[in-house]
XYZ file of C-alpha atoms in Angstrom:
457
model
C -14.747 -60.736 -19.331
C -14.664 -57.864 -16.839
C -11.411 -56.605 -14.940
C -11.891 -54.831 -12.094
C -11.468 -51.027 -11.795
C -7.506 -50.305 -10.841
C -8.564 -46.103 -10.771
C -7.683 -44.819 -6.661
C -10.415 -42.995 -5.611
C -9.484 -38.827 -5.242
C -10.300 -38.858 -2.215
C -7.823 -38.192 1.095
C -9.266 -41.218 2.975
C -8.637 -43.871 0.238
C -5.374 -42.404 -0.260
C -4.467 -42.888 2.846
C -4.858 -46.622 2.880
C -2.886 -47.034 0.286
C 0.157 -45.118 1.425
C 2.742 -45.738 4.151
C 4.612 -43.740 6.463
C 3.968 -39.572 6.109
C 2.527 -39.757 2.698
C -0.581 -41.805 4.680
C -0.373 -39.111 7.906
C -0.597 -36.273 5.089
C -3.750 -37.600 3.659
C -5.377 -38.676 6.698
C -4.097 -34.590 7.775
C -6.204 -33.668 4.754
C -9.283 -35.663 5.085
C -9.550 -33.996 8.600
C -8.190 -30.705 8.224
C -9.229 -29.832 4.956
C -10.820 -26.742 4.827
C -9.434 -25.894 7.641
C -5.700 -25.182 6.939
C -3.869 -24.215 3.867
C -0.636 -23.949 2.905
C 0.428 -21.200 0.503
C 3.294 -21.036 -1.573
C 6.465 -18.778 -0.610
C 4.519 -17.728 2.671
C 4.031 -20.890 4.620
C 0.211 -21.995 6.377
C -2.968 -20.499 6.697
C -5.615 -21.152 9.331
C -9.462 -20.926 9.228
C -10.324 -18.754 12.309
C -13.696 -18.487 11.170
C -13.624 -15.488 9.442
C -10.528 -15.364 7.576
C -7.523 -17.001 6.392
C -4.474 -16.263 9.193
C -1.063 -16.875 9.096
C -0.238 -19.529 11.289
C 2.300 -18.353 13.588
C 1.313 -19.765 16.493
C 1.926 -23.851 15.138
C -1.800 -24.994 14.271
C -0.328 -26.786 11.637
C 1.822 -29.037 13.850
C -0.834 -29.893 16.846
C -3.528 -30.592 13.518
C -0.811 -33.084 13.224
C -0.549 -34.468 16.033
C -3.733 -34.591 16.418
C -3.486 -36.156 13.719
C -1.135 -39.147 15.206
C -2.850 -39.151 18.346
C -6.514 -40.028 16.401
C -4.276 -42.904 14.331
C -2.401 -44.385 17.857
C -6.399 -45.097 18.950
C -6.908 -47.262 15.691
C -3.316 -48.980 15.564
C -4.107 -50.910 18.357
C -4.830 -53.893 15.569
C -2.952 -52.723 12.800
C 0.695 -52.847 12.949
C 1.187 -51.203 9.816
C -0.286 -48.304 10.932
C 1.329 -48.351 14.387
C 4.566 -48.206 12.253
C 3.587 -45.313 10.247
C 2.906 -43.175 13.211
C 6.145 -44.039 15.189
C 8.214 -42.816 12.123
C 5.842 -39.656 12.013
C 6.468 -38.701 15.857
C 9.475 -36.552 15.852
C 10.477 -33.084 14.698
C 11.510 -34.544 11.245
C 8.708 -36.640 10.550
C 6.016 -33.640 11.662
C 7.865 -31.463 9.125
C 7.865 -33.973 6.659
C 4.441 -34.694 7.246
C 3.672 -31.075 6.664
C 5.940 -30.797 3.765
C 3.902 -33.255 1.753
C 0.540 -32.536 2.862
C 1.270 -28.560 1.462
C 1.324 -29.935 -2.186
C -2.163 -31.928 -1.594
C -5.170 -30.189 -3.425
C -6.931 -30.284 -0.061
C -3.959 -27.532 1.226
C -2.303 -26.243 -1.615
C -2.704 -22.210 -2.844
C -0.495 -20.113 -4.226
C -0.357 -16.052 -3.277
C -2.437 -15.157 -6.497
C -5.382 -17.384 -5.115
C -5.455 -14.954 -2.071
C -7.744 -11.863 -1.775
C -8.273 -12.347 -5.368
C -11.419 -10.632 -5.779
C -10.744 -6.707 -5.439
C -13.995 -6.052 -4.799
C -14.769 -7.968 -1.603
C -13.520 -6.887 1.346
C -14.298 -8.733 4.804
C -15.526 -7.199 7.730
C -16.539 -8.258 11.101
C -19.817 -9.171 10.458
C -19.669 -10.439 7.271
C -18.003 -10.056 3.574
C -19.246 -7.519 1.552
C -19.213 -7.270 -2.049
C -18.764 -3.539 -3.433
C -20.060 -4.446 -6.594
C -23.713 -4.843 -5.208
C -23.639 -3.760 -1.465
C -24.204 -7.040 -0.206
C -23.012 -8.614 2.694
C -23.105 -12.153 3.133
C -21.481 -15.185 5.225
C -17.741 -15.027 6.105
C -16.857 -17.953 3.479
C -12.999 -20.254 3.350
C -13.690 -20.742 -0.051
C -13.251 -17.014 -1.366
C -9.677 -17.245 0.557
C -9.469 -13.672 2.179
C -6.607 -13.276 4.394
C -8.101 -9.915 6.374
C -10.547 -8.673 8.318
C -11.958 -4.899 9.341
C -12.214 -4.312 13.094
C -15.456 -2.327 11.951
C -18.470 -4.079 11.309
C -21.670 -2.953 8.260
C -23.688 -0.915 10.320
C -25.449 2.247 9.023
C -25.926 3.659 12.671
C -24.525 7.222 13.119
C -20.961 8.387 14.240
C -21.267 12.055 15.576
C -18.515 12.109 17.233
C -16.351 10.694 13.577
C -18.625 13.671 11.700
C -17.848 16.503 14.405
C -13.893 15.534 14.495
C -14.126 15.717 10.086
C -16.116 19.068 10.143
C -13.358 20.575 12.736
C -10.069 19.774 11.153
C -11.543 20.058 7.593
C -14.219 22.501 7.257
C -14.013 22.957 4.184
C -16.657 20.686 2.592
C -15.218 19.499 -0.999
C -12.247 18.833 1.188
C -13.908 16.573 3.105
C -15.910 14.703 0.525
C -12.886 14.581 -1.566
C -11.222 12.759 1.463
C -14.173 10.409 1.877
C -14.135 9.057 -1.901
C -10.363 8.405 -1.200
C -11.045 5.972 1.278
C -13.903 4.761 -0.396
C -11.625 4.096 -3.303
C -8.870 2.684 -0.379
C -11.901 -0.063 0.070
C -11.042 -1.739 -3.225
C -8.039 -4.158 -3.766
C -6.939 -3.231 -6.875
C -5.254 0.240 -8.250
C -8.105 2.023 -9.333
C -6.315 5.238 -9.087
C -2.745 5.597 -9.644
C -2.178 8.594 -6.939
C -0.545 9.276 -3.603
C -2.411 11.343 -1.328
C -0.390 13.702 0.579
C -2.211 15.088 4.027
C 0.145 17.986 5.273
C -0.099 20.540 7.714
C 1.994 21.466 10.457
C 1.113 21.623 14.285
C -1.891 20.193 15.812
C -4.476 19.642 12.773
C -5.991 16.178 13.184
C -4.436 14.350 9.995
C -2.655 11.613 12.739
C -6.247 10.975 14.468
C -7.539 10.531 10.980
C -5.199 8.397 10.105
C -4.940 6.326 13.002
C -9.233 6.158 13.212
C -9.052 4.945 9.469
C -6.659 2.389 10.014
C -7.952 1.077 13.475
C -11.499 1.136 11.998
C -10.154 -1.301 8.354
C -8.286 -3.968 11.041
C -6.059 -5.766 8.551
C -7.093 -4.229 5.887
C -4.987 -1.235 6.635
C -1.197 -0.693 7.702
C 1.395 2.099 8.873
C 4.737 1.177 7.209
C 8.076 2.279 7.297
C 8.837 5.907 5.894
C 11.720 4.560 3.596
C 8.943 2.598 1.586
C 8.715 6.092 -0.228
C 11.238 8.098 1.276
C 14.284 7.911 -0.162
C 17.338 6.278 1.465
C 20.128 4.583 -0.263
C 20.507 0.960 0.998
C 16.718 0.393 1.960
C 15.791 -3.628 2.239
C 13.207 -4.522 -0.720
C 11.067 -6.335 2.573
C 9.405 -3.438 3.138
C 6.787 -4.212 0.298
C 5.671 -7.366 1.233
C 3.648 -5.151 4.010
C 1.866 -3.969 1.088
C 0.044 -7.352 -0.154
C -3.484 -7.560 0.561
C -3.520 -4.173 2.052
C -6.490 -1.904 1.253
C -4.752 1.326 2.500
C -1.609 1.543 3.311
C -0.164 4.911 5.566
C 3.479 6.441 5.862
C 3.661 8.731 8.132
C 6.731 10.954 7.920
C 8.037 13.831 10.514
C 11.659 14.894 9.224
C 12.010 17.888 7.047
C 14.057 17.548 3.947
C 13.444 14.312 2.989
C 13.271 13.325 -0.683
C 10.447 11.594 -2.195
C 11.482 7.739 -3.432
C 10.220 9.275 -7.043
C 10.730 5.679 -8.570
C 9.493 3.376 -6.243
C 6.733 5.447 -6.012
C 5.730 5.821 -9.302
C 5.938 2.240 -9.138
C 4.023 1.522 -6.276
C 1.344 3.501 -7.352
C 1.649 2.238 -10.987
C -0.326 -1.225 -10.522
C 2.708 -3.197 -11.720
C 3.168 -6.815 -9.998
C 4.983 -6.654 -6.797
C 7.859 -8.995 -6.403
C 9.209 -8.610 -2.563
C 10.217 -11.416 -0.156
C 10.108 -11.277 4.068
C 13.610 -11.960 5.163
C 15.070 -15.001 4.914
C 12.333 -16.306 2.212
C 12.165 -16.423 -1.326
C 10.757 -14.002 -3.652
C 6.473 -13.666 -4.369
C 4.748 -11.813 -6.744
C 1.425 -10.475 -6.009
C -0.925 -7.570 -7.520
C -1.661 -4.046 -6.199
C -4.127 -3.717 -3.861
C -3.033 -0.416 -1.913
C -4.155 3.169 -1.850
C -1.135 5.015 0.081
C -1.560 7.969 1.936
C 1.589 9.834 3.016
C 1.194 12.052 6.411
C 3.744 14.421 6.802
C 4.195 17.988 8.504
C 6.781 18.939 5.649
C 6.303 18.157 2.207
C 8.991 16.013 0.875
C 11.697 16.976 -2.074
C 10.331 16.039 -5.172
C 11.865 16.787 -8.673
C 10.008 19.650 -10.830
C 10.342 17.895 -14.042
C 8.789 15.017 -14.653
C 5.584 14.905 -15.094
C 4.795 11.026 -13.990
C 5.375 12.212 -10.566
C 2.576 15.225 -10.700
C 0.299 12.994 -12.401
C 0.212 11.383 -9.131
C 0.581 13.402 -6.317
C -2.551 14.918 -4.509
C -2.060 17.239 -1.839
C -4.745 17.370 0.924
C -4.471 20.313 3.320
C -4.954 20.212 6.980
C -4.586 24.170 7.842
C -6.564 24.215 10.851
C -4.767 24.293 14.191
C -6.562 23.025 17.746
C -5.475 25.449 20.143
C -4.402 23.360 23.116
C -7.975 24.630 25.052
C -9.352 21.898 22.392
C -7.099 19.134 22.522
C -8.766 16.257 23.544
C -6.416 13.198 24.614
C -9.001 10.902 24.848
C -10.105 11.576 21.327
C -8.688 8.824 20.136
C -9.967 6.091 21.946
C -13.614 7.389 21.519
C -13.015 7.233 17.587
C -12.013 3.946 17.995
C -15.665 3.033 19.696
C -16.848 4.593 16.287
C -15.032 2.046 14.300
C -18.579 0.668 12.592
C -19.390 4.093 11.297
C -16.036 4.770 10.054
C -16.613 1.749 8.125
C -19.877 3.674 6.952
C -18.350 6.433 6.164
C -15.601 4.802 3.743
C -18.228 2.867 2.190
C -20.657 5.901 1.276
C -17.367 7.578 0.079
C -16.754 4.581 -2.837
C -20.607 4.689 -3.671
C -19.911 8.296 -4.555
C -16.568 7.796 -6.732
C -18.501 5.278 -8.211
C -21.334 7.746 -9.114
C -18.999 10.305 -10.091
C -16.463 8.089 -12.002
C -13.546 9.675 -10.584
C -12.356 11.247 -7.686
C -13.077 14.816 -8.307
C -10.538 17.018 -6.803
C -11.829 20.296 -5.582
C -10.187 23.190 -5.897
C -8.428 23.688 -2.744
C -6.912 20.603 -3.289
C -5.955 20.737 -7.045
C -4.226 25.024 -5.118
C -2.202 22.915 -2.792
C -0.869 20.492 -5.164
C 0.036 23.307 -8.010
C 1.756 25.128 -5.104
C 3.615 22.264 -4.038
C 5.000 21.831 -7.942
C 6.124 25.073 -7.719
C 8.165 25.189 -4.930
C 9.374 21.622 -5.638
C 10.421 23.136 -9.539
C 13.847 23.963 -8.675
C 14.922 25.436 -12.045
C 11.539 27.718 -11.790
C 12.351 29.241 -8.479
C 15.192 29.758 -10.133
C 13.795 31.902 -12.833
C 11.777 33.770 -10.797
C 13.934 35.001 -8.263
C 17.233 35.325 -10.465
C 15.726 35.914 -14.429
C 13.899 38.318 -16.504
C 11.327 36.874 -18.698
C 9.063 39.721 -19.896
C 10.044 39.462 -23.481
C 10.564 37.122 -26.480
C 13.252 39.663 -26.964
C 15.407 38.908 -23.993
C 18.187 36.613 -24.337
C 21.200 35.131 -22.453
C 24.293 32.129 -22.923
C 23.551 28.714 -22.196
C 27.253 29.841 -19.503
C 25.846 32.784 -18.121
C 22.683 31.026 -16.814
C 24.380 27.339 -15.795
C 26.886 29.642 -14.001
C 24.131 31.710 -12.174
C 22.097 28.497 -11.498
C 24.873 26.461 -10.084
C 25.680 29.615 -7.679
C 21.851 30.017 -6.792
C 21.681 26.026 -6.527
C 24.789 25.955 -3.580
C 22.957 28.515 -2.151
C 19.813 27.563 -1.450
C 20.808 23.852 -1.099
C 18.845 22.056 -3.941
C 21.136 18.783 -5.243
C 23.250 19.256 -8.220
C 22.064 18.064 -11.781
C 24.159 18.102 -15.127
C 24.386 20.870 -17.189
C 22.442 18.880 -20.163
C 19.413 18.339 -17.785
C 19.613 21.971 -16.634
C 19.489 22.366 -20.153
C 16.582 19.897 -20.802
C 14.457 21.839 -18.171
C 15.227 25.002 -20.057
C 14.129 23.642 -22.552
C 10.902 22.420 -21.061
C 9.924 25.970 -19.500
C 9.925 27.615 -22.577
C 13.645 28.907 -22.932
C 15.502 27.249 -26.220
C 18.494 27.368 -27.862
C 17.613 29.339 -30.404
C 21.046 31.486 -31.928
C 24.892 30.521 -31.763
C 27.313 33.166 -32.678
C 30.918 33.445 -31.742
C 30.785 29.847 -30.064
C 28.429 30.576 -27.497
C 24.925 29.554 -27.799
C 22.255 31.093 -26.868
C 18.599 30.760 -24.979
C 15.738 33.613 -25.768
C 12.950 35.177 -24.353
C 15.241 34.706 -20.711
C 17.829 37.005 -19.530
C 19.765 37.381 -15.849
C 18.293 39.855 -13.700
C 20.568 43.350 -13.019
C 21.361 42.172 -10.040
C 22.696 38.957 -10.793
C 24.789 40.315 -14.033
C 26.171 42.643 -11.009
C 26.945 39.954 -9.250
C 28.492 38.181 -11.973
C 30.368 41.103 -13.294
């Protein structure tokens, strides 16, 4: 004896025959719209524009909905049951609680980790390219990208990109070095765990470069808010949720004497999972996938002893200044016509990390950042300008230098620290404790300058 199969097909159209009220409208949503919308944990829907998956701010969900009821009034004419289970549908609640069910339905259903999950493709306007092999191929819903470069893959030249780079950098490692960090910006993962500084005060073209770059990626690329590494006590944690499926991420800072966010940005640049939340919405955690570039006309206060921090920052100068004969208003608008070989020109700079294996600093680069250590070491300016260190033989109390320092320190405005980690940092540059005699204790090979054992005296 045979029983008939009791087994529900998986498929949205036989589940919605079986179903009543919104449960039925969510599968008949799915059997339509599937493929077409998805809903995403913790961040709401997603629609298919074609090329990539957008945030659905404008309420495609709710008209695929109606459309939904609309498509299901034609057939109730005859079927009462179904006339039923539209009627409770048609309202506020019932769209929402429509929606609400069909976002756990395989058809809709993702959760932030499916999104942008391969590092190496990145989407661009004329197709998805994979940086693994170099090749482009049709925009696709299944791979679940969320952005899209203005630029397109075209190999067609950009003088007026190349003349701008050789102006404002004309210094040739500089430039190339520059190129392999976008290149690198292409991929969505932390390849390298740096923060690239471009400095330079006055008119030196690190804004147009900035604002070509990000113009040229489209959503790939964003200009956040300085606090994101800037420190400022009471920042809102939202700020990082600009950072997920970024490629290159930009903060561009103007005020002097602003302290670096040390933590947060030795986090940020760490490759750690990000846990942020938009206001108003519950916690996500998604991976890496920013390079950040910090603009700035001052270099920000950084501490001079821990060496996490140097490990990461890169300083690239812009020291060349367009006298105003030169300045070109319209410059950036014609660098935005360029997009498609700015594109290019990121691209050719990851085939040549790739070649090389790293980024290669060149020199003037790996001058700038040393320089910037020094003057952000604190306790070294201090031993220059107020210590004598010509000989092992020299030697002075671990009191007669915290006194000095903490005099030097109000002086010259640098924030307080505790006499142990003045002591640690000592320590550190190659001053120990070394003797104790009549309770004091003593550091050698360092002594106060004449003038400050004057001044002391």
């Amino acid at each position: 004896m045979t029983h008939a199969s009791t087994t529900i097909p998986d498929h949205p159209v036989a589940k919605s025959e079986i179903h009543r009220g919104q449960v039925r409208m969510a599968y008949r949503l799915a059997a339509v719209y599937g493929g077409k919308l998805l809903h995403v944990t913790g961040l709401g829907w997603h629609r298919w524009d074609g090329q990539r998956w957008a945030y659905d701010d404008t309420g495609a969900a709710s008209r695929a909905v109606l459309d939904i009821l609309e498509r299901a009034w034609l057939e109730a004419r005859d079927d009462r049951d179904l006339a039923t289970d539209v009627r409770k549908c048609e309202s506020h609640a019932g769209i929402t609680g429509v929606l609400g069910i069909a976002g756990a339905l395989t058809q809709f259903a993702a959760t932030v980790r499916d999104l942008d999950a391969d590092p190496y493709l990145i989407n661009t306007a004329s197709g998805t390219l994979d940086l693994r092999t170099g090749t482009l191929r049709p925009h696709d819903p299944a791979d679940r990208i969320t952005k899209v470069t203005r630029a397109a893959v075209d190999d067609g030249p950009g003088h007026g990109w190349s003349a701008f780079l050789e102006r404002v950098l004309p210094d040739p490692e500089v430039r190339e070095y520059l190129q392999r960090v976008a290149g690198v910006g292409l991929l969505g993962k932390v390849n390298e765990h740096i923060l690239a500084i471009l400095t330079g005060t006055g008119a030196n073209g690190k804004g147009t470069f900035y604002k070509a770059l990000c113009w040229a990626l489209g959503d790939y690329a964003s200009t956040v808010e300085p606090d994101l590494f800037m420190h400022r006590p009471g920042a809102h944690p939202t700020g990082e949720m600009d950072l997920m499926g970024r490629r290159v991420v930009v903060v561009s800072e103007s005020e002097k004497d602003r302290r670096l966010a040390e933590a947060t940005m030795k986090r940020l640049t760490g490759g750690d999972t990000i846990r942020a939340r938009r206001m108003r919405q519950d916690f996500v955690e998604f991976e890496p996938s920013h390079t950040p570039l910090l603009i700035t006309n001052h270099l920000p206060k950084v501490s001079g002893d821990d060496p996490a921090i140097w490990r990461r920052l890169r300083v690239i100068p812009f020291s060349v200044e367009i006298p105003p004969a030169e300045r070109d208003k319209t410059l950036d608008e014609r660098l935005q016509v360029e997009a498609d070989a700015i594109l290019a020109w990121a691209i050719a700079g990851w085939h040549d990390y790739r070649q090389r294996g790293d980024l290669a600093e060149p020199a003037a680069v790996v001058v700038a950042t040393d320089d910037y250590q020094k003057s952000a070491d604190a306790v070294s300016r201090f031993i220059d300008e107020c210590c004598v260190t010509t000989s092992p033989a020299q030697k002075a109390t671990v009191g007669q230098l915290f006194e000095a320092w903490e005099k030097w320190r109000a002086e010259d405005g640098t924030e307080s620290i505790s006499r142990k980690a003045f002591g640690l940092s000592l320590d550190q540059h190659g001053y120990p404790v070394t003797q104790v005699s009549n309770g004091k204790r003593w550091r050698s090979g360092i002594a106060l300058s004449a003038e400050e054992m004057e001044a002391a005296s």
